[in-house]
Coordinates of C-alpha atoms in Angstrom, one line a residue:
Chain A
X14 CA 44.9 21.6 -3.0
X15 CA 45.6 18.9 -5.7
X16 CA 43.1 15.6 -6.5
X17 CA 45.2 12.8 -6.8
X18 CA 43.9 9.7 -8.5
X19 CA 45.9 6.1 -8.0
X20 CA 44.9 3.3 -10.0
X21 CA 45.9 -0.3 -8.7
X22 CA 47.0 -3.2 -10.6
X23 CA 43.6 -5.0 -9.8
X24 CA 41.8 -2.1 -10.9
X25 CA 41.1 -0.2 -7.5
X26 CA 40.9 3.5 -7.4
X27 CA 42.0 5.1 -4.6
X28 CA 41.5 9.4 -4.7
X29 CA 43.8 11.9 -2.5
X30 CA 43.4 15.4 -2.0
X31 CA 46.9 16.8 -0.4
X32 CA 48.8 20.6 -0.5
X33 CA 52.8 19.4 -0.3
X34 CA 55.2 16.3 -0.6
X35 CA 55.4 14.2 -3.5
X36 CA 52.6 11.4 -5.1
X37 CA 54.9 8.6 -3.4
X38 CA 54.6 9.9 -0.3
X39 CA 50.7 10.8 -0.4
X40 CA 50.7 6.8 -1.6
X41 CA 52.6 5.5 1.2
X42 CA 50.9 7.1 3.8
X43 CA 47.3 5.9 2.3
X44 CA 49.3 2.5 1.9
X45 CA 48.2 2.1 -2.2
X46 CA 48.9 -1.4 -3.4
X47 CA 51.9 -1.4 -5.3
X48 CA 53.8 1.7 -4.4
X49 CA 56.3 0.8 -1.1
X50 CA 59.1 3.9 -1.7
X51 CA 61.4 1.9 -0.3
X52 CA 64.2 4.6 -0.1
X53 CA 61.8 7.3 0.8
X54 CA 62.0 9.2 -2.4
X55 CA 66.0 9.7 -3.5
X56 CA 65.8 7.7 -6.6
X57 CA 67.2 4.6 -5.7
X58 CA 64.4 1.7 -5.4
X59 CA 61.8 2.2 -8.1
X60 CA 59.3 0.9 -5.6
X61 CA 56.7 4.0 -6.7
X62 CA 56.8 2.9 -10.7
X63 CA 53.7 5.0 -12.3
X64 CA 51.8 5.5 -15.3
X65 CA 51.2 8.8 -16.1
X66 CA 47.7 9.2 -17.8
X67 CA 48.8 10.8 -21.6
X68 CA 47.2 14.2 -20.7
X69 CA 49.1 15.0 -17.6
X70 CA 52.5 13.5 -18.9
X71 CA 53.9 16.6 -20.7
X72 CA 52.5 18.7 -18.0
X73 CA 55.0 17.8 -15.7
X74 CA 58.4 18.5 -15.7
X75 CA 60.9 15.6 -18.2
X76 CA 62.4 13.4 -15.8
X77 CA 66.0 13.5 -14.8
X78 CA 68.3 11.7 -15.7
X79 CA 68.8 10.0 -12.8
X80 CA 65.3 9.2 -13.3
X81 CA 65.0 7.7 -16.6
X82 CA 67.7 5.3 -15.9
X83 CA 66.3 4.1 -13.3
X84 CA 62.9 3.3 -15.2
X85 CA 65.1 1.6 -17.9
X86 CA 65.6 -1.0 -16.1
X87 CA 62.5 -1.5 -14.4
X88 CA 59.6 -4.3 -15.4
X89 CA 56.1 -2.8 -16.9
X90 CA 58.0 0.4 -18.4
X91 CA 55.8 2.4 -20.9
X92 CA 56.1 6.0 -22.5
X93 CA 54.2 7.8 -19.6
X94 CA 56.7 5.9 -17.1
X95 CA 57.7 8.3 -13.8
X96 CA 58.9 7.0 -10.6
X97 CA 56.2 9.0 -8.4
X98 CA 58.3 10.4 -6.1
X99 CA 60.0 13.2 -8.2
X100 CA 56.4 13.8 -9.2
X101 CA 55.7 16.9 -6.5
X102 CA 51.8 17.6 -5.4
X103 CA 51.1 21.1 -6.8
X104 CA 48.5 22.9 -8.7
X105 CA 49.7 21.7 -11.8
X106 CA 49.0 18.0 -10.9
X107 CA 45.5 18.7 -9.8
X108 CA 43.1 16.0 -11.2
X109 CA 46.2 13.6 -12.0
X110 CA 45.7 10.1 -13.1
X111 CA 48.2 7.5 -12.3
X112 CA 48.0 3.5 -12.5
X113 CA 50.8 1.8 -10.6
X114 CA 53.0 -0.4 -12.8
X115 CA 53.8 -3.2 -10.3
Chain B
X29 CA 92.1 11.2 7.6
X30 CA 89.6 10.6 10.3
X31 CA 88.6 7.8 12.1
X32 CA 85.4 7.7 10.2
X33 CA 87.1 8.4 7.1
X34 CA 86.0 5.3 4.5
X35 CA 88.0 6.1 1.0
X36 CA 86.8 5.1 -2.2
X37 CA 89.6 2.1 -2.7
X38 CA 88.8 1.6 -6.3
X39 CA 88.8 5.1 -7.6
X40 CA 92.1 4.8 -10.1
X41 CA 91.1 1.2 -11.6
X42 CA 87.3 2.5 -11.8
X43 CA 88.3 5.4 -13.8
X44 CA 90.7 3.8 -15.9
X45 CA 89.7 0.4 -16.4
X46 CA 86.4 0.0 -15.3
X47 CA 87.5 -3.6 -13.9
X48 CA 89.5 -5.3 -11.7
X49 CA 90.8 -9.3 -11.5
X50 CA 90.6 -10.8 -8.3
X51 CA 92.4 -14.0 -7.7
X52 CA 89.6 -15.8 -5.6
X53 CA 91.3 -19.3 -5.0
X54 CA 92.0 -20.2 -8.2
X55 CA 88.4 -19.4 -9.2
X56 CA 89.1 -15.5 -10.6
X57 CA 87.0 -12.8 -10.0
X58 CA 86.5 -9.7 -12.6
X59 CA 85.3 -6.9 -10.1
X60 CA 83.1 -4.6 -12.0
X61 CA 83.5 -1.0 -10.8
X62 CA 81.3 1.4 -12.8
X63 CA 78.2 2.3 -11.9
X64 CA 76.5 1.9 -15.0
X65 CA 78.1 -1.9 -15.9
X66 CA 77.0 -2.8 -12.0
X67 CA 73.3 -1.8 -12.8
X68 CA 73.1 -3.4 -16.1
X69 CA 75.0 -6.6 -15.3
X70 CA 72.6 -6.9 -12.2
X71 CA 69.4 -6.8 -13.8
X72 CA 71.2 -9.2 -16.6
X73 CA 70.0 -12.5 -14.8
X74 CA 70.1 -14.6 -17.6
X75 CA 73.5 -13.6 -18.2
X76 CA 75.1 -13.7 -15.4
X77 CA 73.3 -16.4 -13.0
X78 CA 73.1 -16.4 -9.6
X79 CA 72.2 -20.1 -9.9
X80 CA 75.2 -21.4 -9.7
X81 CA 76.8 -24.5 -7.4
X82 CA 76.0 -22.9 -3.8
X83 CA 78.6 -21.0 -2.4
X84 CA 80.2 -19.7 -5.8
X85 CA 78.7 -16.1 -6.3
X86 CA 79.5 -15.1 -3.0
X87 CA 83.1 -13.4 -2.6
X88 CA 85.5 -15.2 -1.2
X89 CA 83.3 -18.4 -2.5
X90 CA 81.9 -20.6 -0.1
X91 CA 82.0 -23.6 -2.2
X92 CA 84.2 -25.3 0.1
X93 CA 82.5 -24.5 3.4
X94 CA 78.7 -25.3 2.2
X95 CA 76.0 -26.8 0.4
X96 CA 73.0 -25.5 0.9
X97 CA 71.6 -23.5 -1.7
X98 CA 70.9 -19.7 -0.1
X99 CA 67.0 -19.4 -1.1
X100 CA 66.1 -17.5 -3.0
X101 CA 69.7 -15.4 -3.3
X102 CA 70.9 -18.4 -5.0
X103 CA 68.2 -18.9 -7.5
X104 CA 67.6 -17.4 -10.8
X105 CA 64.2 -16.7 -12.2
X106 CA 61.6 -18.4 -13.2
X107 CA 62.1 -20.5 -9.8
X108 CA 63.5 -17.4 -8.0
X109 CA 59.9 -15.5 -8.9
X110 CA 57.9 -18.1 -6.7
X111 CA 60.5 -18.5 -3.9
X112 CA 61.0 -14.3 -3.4
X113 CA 56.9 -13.7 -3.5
X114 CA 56.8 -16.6 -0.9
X115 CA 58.9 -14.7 1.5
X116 CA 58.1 -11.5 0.5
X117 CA 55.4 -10.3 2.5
X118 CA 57.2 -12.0 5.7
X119 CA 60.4 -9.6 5.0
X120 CA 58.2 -6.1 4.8
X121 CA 56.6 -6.6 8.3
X122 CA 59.1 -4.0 9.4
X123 CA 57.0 -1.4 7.9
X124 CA 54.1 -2.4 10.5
X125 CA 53.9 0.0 13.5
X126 CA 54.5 -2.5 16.3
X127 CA 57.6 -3.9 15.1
X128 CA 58.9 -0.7 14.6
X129 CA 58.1 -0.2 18.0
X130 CA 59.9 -3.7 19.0
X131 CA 62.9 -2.4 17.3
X132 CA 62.7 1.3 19.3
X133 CA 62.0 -0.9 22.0
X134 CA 65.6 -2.9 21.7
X135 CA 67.5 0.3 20.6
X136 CA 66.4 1.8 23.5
X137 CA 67.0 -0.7 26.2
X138 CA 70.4 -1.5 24.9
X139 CA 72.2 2.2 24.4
X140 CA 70.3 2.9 27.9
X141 CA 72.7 -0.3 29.0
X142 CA 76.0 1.2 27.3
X143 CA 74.9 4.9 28.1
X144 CA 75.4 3.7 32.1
X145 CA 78.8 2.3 31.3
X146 CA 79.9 5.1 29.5
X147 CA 83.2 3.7 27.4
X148 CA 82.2 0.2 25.4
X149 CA 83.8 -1.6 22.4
X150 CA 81.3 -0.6 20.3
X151 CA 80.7 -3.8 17.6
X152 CA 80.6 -6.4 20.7
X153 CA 78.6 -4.5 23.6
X154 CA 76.5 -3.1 21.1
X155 CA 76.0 -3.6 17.6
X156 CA 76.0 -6.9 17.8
X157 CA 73.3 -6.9 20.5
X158 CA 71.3 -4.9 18.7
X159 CA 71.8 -7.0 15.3
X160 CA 70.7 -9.9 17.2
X161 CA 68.1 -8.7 19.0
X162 CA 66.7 -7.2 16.1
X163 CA 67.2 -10.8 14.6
X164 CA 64.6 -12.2 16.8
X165 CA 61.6 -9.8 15.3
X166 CA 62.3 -11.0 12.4
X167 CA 62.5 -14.1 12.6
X168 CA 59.6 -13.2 15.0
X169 CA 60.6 -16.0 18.0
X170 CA 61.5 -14.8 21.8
X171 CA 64.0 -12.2 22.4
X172 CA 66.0 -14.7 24.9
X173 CA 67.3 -16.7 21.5
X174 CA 69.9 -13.7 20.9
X175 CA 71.7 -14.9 23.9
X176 CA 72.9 -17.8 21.9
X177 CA 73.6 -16.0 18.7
X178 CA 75.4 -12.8 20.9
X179 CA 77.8 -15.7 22.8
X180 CA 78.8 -16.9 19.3
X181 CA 81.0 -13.7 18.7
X182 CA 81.1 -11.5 15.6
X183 CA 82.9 -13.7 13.8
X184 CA 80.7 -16.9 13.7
X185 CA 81.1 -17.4 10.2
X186 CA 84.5 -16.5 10.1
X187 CA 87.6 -17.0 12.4
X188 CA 90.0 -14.9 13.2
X189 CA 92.6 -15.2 10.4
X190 CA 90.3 -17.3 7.8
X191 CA 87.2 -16.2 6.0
X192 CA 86.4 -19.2 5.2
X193 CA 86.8 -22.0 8.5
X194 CA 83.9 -24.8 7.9
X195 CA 83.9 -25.6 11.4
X196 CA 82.8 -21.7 12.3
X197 CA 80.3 -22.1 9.2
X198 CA 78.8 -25.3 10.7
X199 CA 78.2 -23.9 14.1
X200 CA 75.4 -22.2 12.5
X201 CA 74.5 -24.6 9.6
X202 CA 73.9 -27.0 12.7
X203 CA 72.0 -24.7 15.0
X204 CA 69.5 -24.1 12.0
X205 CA 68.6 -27.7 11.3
X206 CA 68.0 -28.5 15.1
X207 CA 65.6 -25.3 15.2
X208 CA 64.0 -26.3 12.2
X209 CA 63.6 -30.1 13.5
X210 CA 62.0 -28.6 16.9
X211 CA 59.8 -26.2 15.4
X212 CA 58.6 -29.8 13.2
X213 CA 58.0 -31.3 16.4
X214 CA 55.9 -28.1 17.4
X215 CA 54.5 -26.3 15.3
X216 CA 54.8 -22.5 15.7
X217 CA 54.5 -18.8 13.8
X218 CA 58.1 -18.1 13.4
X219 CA 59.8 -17.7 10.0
X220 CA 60.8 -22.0 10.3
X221 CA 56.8 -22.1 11.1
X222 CA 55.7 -20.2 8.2
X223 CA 58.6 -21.8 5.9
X224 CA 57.5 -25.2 6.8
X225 CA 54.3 -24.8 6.1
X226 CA 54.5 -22.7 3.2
X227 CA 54.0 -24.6 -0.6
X228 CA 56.4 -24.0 -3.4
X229 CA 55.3 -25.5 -6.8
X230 CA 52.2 -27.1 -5.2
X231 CA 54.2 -29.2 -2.2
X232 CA 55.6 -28.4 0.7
X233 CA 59.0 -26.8 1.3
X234 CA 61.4 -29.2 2.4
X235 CA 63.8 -28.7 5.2
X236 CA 66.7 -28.2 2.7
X237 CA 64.8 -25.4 1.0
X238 CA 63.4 -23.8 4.7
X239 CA 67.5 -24.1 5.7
X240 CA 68.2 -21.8 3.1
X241 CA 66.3 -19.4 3.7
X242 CA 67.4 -19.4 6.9
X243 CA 71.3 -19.5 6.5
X244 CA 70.4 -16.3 4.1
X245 CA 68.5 -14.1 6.8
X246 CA 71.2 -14.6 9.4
X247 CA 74.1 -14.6 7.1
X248 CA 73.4 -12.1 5.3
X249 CA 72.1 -9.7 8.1
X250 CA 74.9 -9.8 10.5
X251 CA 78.4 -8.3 9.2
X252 CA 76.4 -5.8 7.2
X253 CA 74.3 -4.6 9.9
X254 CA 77.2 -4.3 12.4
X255 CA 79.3 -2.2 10.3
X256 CA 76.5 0.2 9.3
X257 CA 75.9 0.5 13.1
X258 CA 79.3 0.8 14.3
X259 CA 80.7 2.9 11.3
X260 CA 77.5 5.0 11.9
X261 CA 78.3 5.8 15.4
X262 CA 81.9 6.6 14.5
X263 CA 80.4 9.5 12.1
X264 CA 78.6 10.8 14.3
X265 CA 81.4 10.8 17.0
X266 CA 83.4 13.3 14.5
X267 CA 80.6 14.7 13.5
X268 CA 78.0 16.2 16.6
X269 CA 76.6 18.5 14.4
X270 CA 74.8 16.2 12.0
X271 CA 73.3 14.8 15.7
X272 CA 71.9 18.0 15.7
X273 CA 70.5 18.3 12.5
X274 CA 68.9 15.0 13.0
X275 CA 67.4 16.0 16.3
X276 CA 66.2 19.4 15.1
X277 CA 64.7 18.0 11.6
X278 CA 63.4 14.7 12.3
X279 CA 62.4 14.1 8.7
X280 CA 66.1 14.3 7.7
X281 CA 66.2 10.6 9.0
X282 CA 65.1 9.4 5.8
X283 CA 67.8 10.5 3.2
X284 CA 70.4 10.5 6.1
X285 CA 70.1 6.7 6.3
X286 CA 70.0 6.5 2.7
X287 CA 73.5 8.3 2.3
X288 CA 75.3 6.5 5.4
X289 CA 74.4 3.1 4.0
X290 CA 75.5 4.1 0.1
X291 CA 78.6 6.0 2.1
X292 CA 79.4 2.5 3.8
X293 CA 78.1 0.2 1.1
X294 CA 78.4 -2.5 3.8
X295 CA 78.6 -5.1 1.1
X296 CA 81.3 -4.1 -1.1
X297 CA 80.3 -6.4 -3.9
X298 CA 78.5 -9.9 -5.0
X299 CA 79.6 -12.3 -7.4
X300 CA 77.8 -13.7 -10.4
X301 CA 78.5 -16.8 -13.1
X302 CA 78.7 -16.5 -16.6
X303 CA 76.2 -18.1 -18.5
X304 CA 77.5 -17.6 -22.3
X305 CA 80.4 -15.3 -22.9
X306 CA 80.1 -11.8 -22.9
X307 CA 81.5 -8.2 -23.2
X308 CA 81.7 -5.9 -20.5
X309 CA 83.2 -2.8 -20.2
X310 CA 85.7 -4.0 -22.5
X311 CA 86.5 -7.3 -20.6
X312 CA 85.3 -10.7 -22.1
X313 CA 83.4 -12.7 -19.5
X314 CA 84.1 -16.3 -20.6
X315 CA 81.1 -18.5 -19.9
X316 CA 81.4 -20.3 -16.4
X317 CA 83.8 -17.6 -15.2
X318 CA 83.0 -15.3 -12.4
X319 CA 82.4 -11.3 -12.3
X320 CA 81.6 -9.4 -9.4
X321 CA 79.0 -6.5 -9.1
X322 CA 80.8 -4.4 -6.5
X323 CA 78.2 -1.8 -4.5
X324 CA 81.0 0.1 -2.6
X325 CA 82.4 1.4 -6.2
X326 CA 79.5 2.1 -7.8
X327 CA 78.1 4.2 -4.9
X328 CA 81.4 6.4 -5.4
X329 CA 81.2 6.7 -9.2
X330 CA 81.6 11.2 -9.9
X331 CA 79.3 10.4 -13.2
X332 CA 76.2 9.5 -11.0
X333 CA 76.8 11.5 -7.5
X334 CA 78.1 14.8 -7.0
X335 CA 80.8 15.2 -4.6
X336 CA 80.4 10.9 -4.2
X337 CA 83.5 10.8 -1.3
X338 CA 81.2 13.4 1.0
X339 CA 78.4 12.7 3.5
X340 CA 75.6 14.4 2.9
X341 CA 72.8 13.6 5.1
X342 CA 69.8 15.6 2.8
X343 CA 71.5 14.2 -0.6
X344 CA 68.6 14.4 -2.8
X345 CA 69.0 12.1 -5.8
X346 CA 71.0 9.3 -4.5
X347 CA 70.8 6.0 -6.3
X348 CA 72.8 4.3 -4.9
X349 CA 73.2 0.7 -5.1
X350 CA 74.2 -0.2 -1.6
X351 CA 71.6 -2.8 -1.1
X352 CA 72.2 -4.5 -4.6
X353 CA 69.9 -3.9 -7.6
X354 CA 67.1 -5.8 -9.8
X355 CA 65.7 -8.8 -9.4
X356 CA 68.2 -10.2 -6.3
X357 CA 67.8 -7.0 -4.3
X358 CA 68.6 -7.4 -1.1
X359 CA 64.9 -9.1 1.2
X360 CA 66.4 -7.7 4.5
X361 CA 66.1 -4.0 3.3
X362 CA 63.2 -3.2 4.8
X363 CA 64.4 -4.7 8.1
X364 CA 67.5 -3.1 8.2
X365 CA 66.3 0.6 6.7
X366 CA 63.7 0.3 10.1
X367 CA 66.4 -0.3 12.2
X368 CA 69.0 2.5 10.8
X369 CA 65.7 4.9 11.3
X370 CA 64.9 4.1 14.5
X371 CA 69.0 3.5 15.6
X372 CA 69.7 7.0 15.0
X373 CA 66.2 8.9 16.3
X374 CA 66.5 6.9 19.2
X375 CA 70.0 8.2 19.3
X376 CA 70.0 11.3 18.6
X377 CA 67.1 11.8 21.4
X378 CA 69.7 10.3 24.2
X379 CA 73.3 10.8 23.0
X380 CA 74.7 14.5 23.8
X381 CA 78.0 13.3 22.7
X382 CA 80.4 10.7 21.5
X383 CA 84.2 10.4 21.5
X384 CA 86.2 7.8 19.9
X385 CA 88.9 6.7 22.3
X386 CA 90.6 4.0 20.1
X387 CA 89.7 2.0 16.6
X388 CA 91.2 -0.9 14.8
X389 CA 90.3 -0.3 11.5
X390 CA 88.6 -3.6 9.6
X391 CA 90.6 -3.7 6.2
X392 CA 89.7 -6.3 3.0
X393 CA 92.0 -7.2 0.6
X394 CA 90.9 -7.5 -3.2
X395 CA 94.0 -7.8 -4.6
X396 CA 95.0 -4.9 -5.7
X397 CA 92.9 -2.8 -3.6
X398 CA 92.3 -2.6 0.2
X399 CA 89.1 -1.6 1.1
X400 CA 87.9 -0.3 4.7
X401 CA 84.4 -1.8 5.3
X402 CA 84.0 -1.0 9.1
X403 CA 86.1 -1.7 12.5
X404 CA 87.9 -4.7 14.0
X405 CA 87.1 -2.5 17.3
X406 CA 85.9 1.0 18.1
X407 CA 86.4 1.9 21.6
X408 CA 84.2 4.9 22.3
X409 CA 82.7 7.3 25.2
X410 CA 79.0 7.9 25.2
X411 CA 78.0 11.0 27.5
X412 CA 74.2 11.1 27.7
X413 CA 72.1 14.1 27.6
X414 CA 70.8 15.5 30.8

């Protein structure tokens, strides 16, 4: 069991608790301003653009390449970019921070 | 090669040049191929403008055959940012439970129509149906209006042996305006409703501006949707046991529809104008030239997908480009990804099995490359399950 914390672009804060999929879908499904998944997680819409708070950033695994160049192109990029849905729920991500980036 | 065979056309020219010249009458076309240039010339707005006279950035140009500026397709940012977030909202409705139902509601009715006649030409008796059915939730007015869009024939924008005939075009052109001036006259909540009423930059939109929306949701929606329908159907057909796998892992829908449409690209490619010259991929764009950002050779580039000429219906990473990329992404998406979900769950739950009994491939020329997009006709056999 993982605590997953979204914070919106006006500021909301919206907390999950969730065992499997990925922090897009867990967003979709609690429909969290901001993140659509619009390709349902293959890496092809950028429509689950995150922040990762600093301390859980080099937690998780890089991003792939695939990844990253999909982020450089998108609007609001920072250092602690990750498209959410290649972020899987796990142990490791319990107590995660994210603010959506659009 | 089978029937639902679709090569990658531009496979030679992509790996050795990277671009390809298109004589579009006398208005010449530099295809881009790769991947990576599509992306980053897509996202590029300010260099390469979709802003340009209407008509000119679509391939073959339109310039000839209309006016009206295609909102907000046709319209760079900052004026494209207010017109998009106008719409916006309107265009992700097919995420909301009851019109996905709507849509399961016309899949349903019409394969259960074909399924009792067994063999049917598949892009009249039933894409196009379905298109234009689907058309009407969207637009969100009564089903009855597909009727008149259905009896205009697949190729209302086109004829026969001309992809550009301005009398075809202004079949449509003129059916929108009189819609528009009726729903004036009464007031409703369809898409012309909504438009009319709608303010950009602090006044109302004018019927020019609500037109263009307009001419973009049903000319946009309607070749593209067909041939992911039909070309999906003819998969399947050679391919029963990915009906299975869809029927025994529901979930697979969602990357399945994902790889069909990149497998498809629909939309082989959309033009753009040159602002102010430019280099790409070793080809100087000279300002108020054309290039082209072309979807169908991206989405088969071997530097960004593994085995890119394969279906694979639980492809993992797949970004593929098929519905365009950046700030002019395609505004039907989330329409037409509803409708691919629910056209193959609501197949896969009443088909047993489908046999191709005769197809007309649908080939484009660009030049030196022929492309197959879809079918002229696909003759089929649809045996129900008990």
């Amino acid at each position: 069991m993982a605590k997953i914390t979204y914070i919106t672009k006006s500021g909301e804060t919206f907390e999950y608790e969730a065992t499997s999929g990925n922090l897009m879908e867990l967003a979709v499904k609690n429909k969290v301003p901001g993140i659509d998944g619009d390709c349902g997680g293959v890496c092809s819409c950028a429509t689950c653009h995150v922040h990762v708070a600093p301390e859980f950033y080099g937690k998780l695994d890089a991003p792939s390449e695939i990844e990253s160049d999909m982020l450089e192109f998108d609007d609001n990029v920072s250092e602690y970019s990750r498209l959410c849905c290649q972020i899987p729920v796990s142990d490791l991500v319990d107590g995660i921070k994210v603010e959506v980036a659009n | 090669m089978g029937i639902s065979d679709f090569p990658d056309a531009f496979k030679g020219t992509r790996e050795t040049k990277g671009v390809c010249p298109f004589n579009d009458q006398n208005d010449p076309v530099a295809m881009l191929l790769r991947f990576k240039d599509v992306r980053k010339a897509a996202h590029d707005y300010k260099s390469f403008i979709s802003g340009a006279k209407p008509g000119r950035i679509v391939v073959p140009s339109e310039v000839n055959i209309r006016e009206t500026r295609q909102i907000p397709f046709e319209v760079d940012p900052p004026e494209h940012t207010e017109y998009r977030a106008l719409v916006e909202d309107w265009f992700k409705r097919p995420l909301q439970p009851e019109y996905e139902a709507g849509l399961e509601r016309i899949v349903e009715s019409e394969l259960e129509r074909v399924l009792r006649k067994g063999s049917i030409e598949v892009i009249s008796e039933l894409s196009l149906p379905i298109q234009s059915k689907a058309l009407t939730l969207l637009l969100n007015i009564p089903m009855e209006e597909a009727k008149t869009w259905i009896s205009w024939g697949v190729h209302v924008f086109r004829s026969e042996d001309s992809d550009l005939d301005g009398e075809k075009a202004a079949i449509l052109y003129d059916y929108i305006d009189a819609e528009i001036d009726k729903v004036i006259e009464n007031p409703d909540d369809s898409l012309y409703g909504v438009l009319l009423n709608s303010e950009y930059q602090g006044r109302k939109m004018t019927k020019e501006e609500v037109k263009g929306v307009l001419i973009l949701t049903f000319a946009g929606g309607r070749d593209t949707v067909i041939n992911y329908l039909t070309n999906t159907l003819a998969y399947l057909a050679e391919h029963p046991e990915a009906l299975r796998q869809l029927e025994d892992n529901p979930e697979l829908v969602n990357t399945a529809i994902e790889e069909l449409v990149r497998y498809f690209s629909p939309l082989t490619h959309m033009g753009r104008v040159v602002a102010k010259e430019k280099e790409v991929c070793g080809h100087t764009a000279k300002e108020d030239t054309r290039i082209s950002l072309c979807w169908a050779s991206a989405n088969r580039d071997e530097g960004v997908f593994e085995n890119p000429n394969e279906v694979v219906l639980d492809r993992k990473m797949n970004p593929h480009i098929a519905f365009g990329f950046g700030t002019h992404k395609c505004l039907g998406a989330t329409h037409a990804r509803q409708l691919m979900k629910v056209f193959l769950r609501v197949l896969t739950k009443k088909v047993e099995s489908i046999e191709i009994i005769d197809a007309q491939e649908n080939i484009e020329d660009w030049g030196a490359h022929q492309r197959k997009v879809g079918f002229d006709s696909l003759q089929i056999e649809l045996n129900p399950k008990k």
